[in-house]
Coordinates of C-alpha atoms in Angstrom, one line a residue:
M19 CA 36.9 59.5 -36.4
A20 CA 35.8 56.0 -38.1
K21 CA 34.5 55.7 -41.3
F22 CA 31.1 54.5 -42.2
R23 CA 31.4 52.8 -45.3
S24 CA 29.8 55.3 -48.0
N25 CA 28.6 52.3 -50.9
H26 CA 26.1 51.5 -47.7
A27 CA 25.3 54.5 -46.3
K28 CA 24.9 53.1 -42.7
Q29 CA 24.4 54.2 -38.9
G30 CA 26.2 52.3 -36.3
A31 CA 28.8 50.6 -35.0
K32 CA 30.6 47.6 -34.4
G33 CA 31.4 46.4 -30.8
G34 CA 33.4 44.3 -28.0
G35 CA 37.2 46.2 -28.8
T36 CA 39.6 45.4 -25.4
T37 CA 38.7 49.6 -25.4
A38 CA 35.2 51.6 -25.8
V39 CA 35.6 52.9 -30.4
R40 CA 34.5 56.5 -29.6
V41 CA 32.9 57.4 -33.4
G42 CA 30.0 59.9 -34.2
L43 CA 26.8 57.0 -35.3
F44 CA 24.5 58.7 -37.7
G45 CA 25.2 59.1 -41.2
A46 CA 22.4 58.5 -43.8
I47 CA 20.7 55.0 -43.3
I48 CA 18.1 55.0 -45.8
A49 CA 19.9 56.3 -48.9
G50 CA 21.9 52.8 -48.4
L51 CA 19.3 50.3 -47.0
F52 CA 18.0 48.6 -49.8
F53 CA 20.9 48.1 -51.4
A54 CA 22.5 46.9 -48.0
F55 CA 19.6 45.0 -47.6
S56 CA 19.4 43.3 -50.0
K57 CA 22.8 41.3 -49.1
F58 CA 20.7 39.3 -47.1
I59 CA 18.4 38.1 -49.4
G60 CA 19.2 34.4 -51.0
G61 CA 20.8 31.3 -50.0
E62 CA 19.4 27.6 -50.4
D63 CA 16.2 28.6 -48.6
G64 CA 16.4 32.2 -48.9
N65 CA 14.4 35.3 -50.8
T66 CA 14.4 36.5 -54.2
D67 CA 11.0 39.0 -55.0
D68 CA 11.0 42.2 -53.1
S69 CA 8.0 41.6 -50.9
Y70 CA 10.8 40.6 -48.6
F71 CA 12.2 43.3 -48.9
P72 CA 11.4 45.4 -45.5
S73 CA 8.4 48.1 -45.9
E74 CA 8.6 51.3 -44.3
E75 CA 5.5 50.4 -42.0
N76 CA 7.7 47.6 -39.7
T77 CA 8.7 49.3 -36.4
N78 CA 12.4 47.9 -37.7
Y79 CA 12.6 49.4 -41.1
A80 CA 15.3 51.8 -39.7
D81 CA 16.7 49.4 -38.3
A82 CA 17.3 46.9 -41.2
Y83 CA 21.0 47.5 -41.9
F84 CA 22.6 45.2 -38.8
L85 CA 20.7 41.7 -39.7
P86 CA 23.9 39.4 -40.1
S87 CA 24.5 38.4 -43.9
S88 CA 25.6 34.9 -45.6
S89 CA 22.3 33.1 -44.4
K90 CA 20.9 29.8 -45.4
G91 CA 17.5 30.1 -44.7
Q92 CA 14.3 32.2 -45.7
L93 CA 14.5 35.6 -43.9
V94 CA 11.1 36.4 -43.1
E95 CA 10.2 39.8 -41.4
H96 CA 8.1 40.2 -39.1
E97 CA 6.6 43.2 -37.6
Y98 CA 9.1 43.6 -33.9
Y99 CA 11.8 41.2 -35.5
W100 CA 13.4 39.6 -37.9
L101 CA 14.4 35.7 -38.3
S102 CA 16.4 33.6 -40.7
Y103 CA 14.2 30.2 -40.9
V104 CA 16.5 26.9 -42.3
E105 CA 13.8 24.4 -42.9
E106 CA 16.5 21.6 -42.4
H107 CA 16.4 22.3 -38.7
E108 CA 12.7 23.4 -38.2
Q109 CA 13.9 26.5 -36.7
A110 CA 16.0 29.9 -37.1
E111 CA 19.0 29.8 -38.1
W112 CA 19.3 33.1 -36.7
V113 CA 16.2 36.0 -34.7
A114 CA 17.5 39.9 -35.1
Y115 CA 16.1 42.4 -33.5
T116 CA 16.5 45.6 -31.1
L117 CA 16.1 46.1 -27.5
T118 CA 15.0 50.0 -26.4
R119 CA 15.2 51.2 -22.5
E120 CA 11.7 53.1 -23.6
Q121 CA 9.9 49.6 -25.1
I122 CA 12.0 47.8 -21.6
E123 CA 10.3 50.3 -19.0
Q124 CA 6.3 49.8 -20.5
K125 CA 3.8 48.2 -18.6
W126 CA 4.1 44.5 -19.5
V127 CA 1.4 43.0 -20.8
E128 CA -0.1 39.4 -20.0
R129 CA 2.0 36.2 -21.5
P130 CA -0.1 34.5 -24.1
D131 CA 1.6 31.2 -24.1
L132 CA 0.1 30.1 -26.8
F133 CA 2.5 28.6 -29.6
L134 CA 1.3 28.8 -33.2
P135 CA 3.1 27.6 -36.4
D136 CA 4.4 30.7 -38.3
P137 CA 2.5 30.6 -41.8
A138 CA 5.1 33.2 -43.5
I139 CA 7.5 30.4 -43.4
R140 CA 6.8 29.0 -47.3
S141 CA 8.1 25.0 -46.3
Q142 CA 6.1 25.5 -42.7
S143 CA 7.2 26.0 -39.7
A144 CA 7.6 23.4 -37.2
T145 CA 5.1 22.8 -34.9
P146 CA 3.7 22.6 -31.1
D147 CA 3.7 18.8 -31.6
D148 CA 6.8 18.6 -32.0
Y149 CA 7.9 19.3 -28.6
Y150 CA 5.3 17.2 -26.9
R151 CA 6.9 14.3 -24.5
S152 CA 9.9 15.5 -26.2
G153 CA 12.1 16.0 -22.8
Y154 CA 12.7 19.7 -24.1
D155 CA 11.2 23.8 -23.6
R156 CA 9.8 25.3 -26.3
G157 CA 12.6 27.7 -26.3
H158 CA 12.4 31.3 -26.9
L159 CA 15.3 33.1 -29.0
V160 CA 13.3 36.1 -28.9
P161 CA 12.1 36.8 -25.6
A162 CA 8.9 36.8 -24.6
A163 CA 10.1 39.9 -21.9
D164 CA 12.1 42.0 -24.8
R165 CA 8.6 42.3 -26.6
A166 CA 6.5 42.8 -23.7
F167 CA 5.4 46.0 -24.1
S168 CA 2.5 44.6 -26.7
K169 CA -0.1 42.0 -27.3
E170 CA 1.0 41.8 -31.0
A171 CA 4.8 42.6 -29.9
I172 CA 4.2 39.7 -27.0
E173 CA 2.4 37.2 -29.7
E174 CA 5.1 37.3 -32.5
T175 CA 7.1 35.9 -29.8
F176 CA 5.4 32.4 -29.6
L177 CA 5.2 31.7 -33.0
M178 CA 7.0 28.8 -34.2
S179 CA 10.1 30.1 -35.8
N180 CA 11.3 31.2 -32.9
I181 CA 11.5 28.5 -31.0
S182 CA 14.1 25.4 -30.5
P183 CA 14.1 22.7 -28.3
Q184 CA 15.9 23.7 -25.1
A185 CA 16.7 21.9 -22.3
H186 CA 14.2 22.7 -19.6
S187 CA 17.6 23.8 -16.6
F188 CA 19.7 25.5 -19.9
N189 CA 16.5 27.7 -20.6
G190 CA 15.6 28.8 -17.3
G191 CA 19.0 29.1 -16.2
I192 CA 21.5 30.8 -17.5
W193 CA 20.2 31.1 -20.9
R194 CA 17.1 33.5 -18.5
E195 CA 19.4 34.8 -16.6
L196 CA 21.7 36.1 -19.6
E197 CA 18.2 37.6 -21.1
E198 CA 17.6 38.9 -18.2
L199 CA 20.9 40.5 -18.0
T200 CA 20.2 41.8 -21.7
R201 CA 17.4 43.9 -20.1
S202 CA 19.1 45.5 -17.6
W203 CA 21.9 46.2 -20.3
A204 CA 19.4 47.4 -22.6
K205 CA 17.9 50.0 -19.7
K206 CA 21.1 51.0 -18.8
Y207 CA 22.4 52.3 -22.5
K208 CA 19.5 52.8 -23.7
K209 CA 19.0 50.9 -27.5
L210 CA 21.2 47.7 -27.8
Y211 CA 21.0 45.7 -31.1
V212 CA 21.0 41.6 -30.7
V213 CA 21.3 38.6 -32.1
T214 CA 20.4 35.3 -31.1
G215 CA 20.7 31.6 -32.2
P216 CA 21.7 28.0 -32.4
V217 CA 25.3 27.1 -33.0
F218 CA 25.0 24.1 -35.9
S219 CA 28.4 23.4 -36.6
M220 CA 28.1 21.1 -33.7
P221 CA 27.1 18.0 -33.5
A222 CA 23.5 17.8 -32.8
K223 CA 21.9 16.5 -29.6
G224 CA 19.2 14.6 -31.5
R225 CA 15.7 16.0 -33.3
I226 CA 12.6 15.6 -31.9
G227 CA 8.6 15.4 -32.9
D228 CA 7.2 14.1 -37.1
N229 CA 9.2 17.0 -38.1
E230 CA 12.7 16.0 -36.7
V231 CA 13.2 19.6 -35.5
T232 CA 17.8 19.7 -34.4
I233 CA 18.1 19.9 -30.8
P234 CA 21.4 22.7 -30.7
A235 CA 24.6 21.3 -29.0
A236 CA 25.0 25.7 -28.4
Y237 CA 23.2 28.9 -28.8
F238 CA 25.4 32.0 -29.4
K239 CA 23.9 35.8 -28.6
V240 CA 25.6 38.9 -30.0
I241 CA 24.9 42.3 -28.4
L242 CA 25.9 45.3 -29.6
D243 CA 25.3 49.0 -28.1
A244 CA 25.7 51.6 -30.3
S245 CA 25.0 54.6 -28.0
E246 CA 27.6 57.3 -28.2
P247 CA 30.2 58.7 -28.1
E248 CA 31.2 55.0 -26.8
L249 CA 31.0 52.2 -28.7
K250 CA 30.6 47.9 -27.4
G251 CA 30.1 44.8 -28.2
I252 CA 30.3 41.0 -26.7
G253 CA 29.5 37.6 -27.7
F254 CA 27.6 34.5 -25.6
I255 CA 28.3 30.8 -26.9
M256 CA 25.9 28.8 -24.3
P257 CA 26.0 24.4 -24.1
N258 CA 22.1 23.9 -24.6
E259 CA 22.7 21.4 -21.0
I260 CA 22.3 23.2 -17.3
S261 CA 25.2 25.4 -16.4
Y262 CA 27.2 26.4 -12.4
E263 CA 29.7 28.6 -14.6
P264 CA 29.1 32.5 -14.1
V265 CA 27.5 34.5 -17.2
F266 CA 30.8 35.5 -18.5
K267 CA 32.4 33.0 -18.8
Y268 CA 30.8 32.3 -21.5
A269 CA 31.7 35.6 -23.2
T270 CA 33.6 35.6 -26.5
S271 CA 34.9 38.0 -29.7
I272 CA 32.2 38.9 -32.2
D273 CA 34.8 37.0 -34.5
E274 CA 33.9 33.3 -32.3
I275 CA 30.9 33.3 -33.6
E276 CA 31.7 34.1 -36.6
R277 CA 33.8 31.4 -37.3
L278 CA 31.4 29.1 -35.0
T279 CA 28.0 30.1 -37.2
G280 CA 29.5 30.9 -40.5
L281 CA 27.3 34.1 -40.2
N282 CA 28.8 38.2 -40.7
F283 CA 27.9 40.1 -37.8
F284 CA 27.2 44.6 -38.9
N285 CA 29.4 44.3 -41.7
D286 CA 28.3 46.8 -43.4
L287 CA 28.2 49.1 -41.0
L288 CA 31.4 50.4 -41.1
D289 CA 35.4 50.9 -42.7
R290 CA 36.8 47.3 -42.7
E291 CA 39.6 48.5 -40.2
L292 CA 36.7 48.9 -37.1
E293 CA 35.2 46.7 -38.6
E294 CA 37.9 44.1 -37.4
E295 CA 39.0 46.1 -34.6
L296 CA 35.7 45.7 -32.7
E297 CA 35.0 42.4 -33.7
S298 CA 38.2 40.2 -32.7
S299 CA 38.7 41.1 -29.2
Y300 CA 36.0 41.6 -26.1
N301 CA 35.9 43.4 -22.9
I302 CA 34.2 41.9 -20.0
D303 CA 34.7 44.9 -18.2
L304 CA 32.5 47.0 -20.5
W305 CA 29.4 44.9 -19.5
Q306 CA 28.2 45.1 -15.4
F307 CA 26.9 41.6 -14.5
N308 CA 25.1 40.9 -11.7
K309 CA 26.1 38.2 -8.9
A310 CA 23.1 38.2 -7.1
K311 CA 21.0 37.1 -10.2
F312 CA 24.2 34.3 -10.6
E313 CA 23.9 33.5 -7.0
K314 CA 19.7 32.7 -7.9
R315 CA 20.5 31.2 -10.4
I316 CA 22.6 28.2 -8.8
N317 CA 20.7 28.1 -5.4
K318 CA 17.2 28.3 -7.1
W319 CA 16.6 28.6 -10.9
N320 CA 19.2 25.6 -11.5
N321 CA 17.1 23.3 -9.3
N322 CA 13.7 24.2 -10.7

């Protein structure tokens, strides 16, 4: 039986082994929440005051323990997701949220398509004008469709702190396919923990706008299924360009994404032995991919 770290009192698990790991998931979450969360505060532009600790009224309060550590940006707590905003790149280094079957199955609200600067960013966020005639899409990190269960939730995804310059053939192609697969996995496994962001360690493709927004060369997505009795996780690294490869070709271990980004995912969830086992490998056979969706991308989405 895997052991939770008693000093952090967490619920959850690490995913991504060659076999699914069976553990009991439920521990005393809230008791250690603020202690663990304090590790996420700080960095070059990080917060140091109590106002940035998660409030009990926040929709994600009970899940705050899964945020990445080793962050370099300003930690921002929105109602339906968190992010770490890096002024140097004028975008988030990561966004993190939970995605549930219940959320996906609710009737979707109308998409607003109104991008706005994020007033929570102390140094001021990028603006919609930075992307004007740049040749790059205003690409969502938290997909609008993942938060389409309420007007307030979907509108939060149109804040510019959640936006990153993406090639149109990437945003509307393989990245779209991965986002749709993630929603199908959330339906199947009931609840996922999702962390997404640009890979800034690779040479940037350039900058756009008056605010000089970095154009990332690639993006990552880390997904953890913490449903009992099996835990599993998987990561993806995708270049910011058109692709004709299947999504699973970009699958990788959580360890590899940590190496590339300098972030540490889910490190406060379990004891060290289980963490190392789950992060060091992955198994694509534990995740259902969709051949029809792949063919639709190749024949239609890539050409739009």
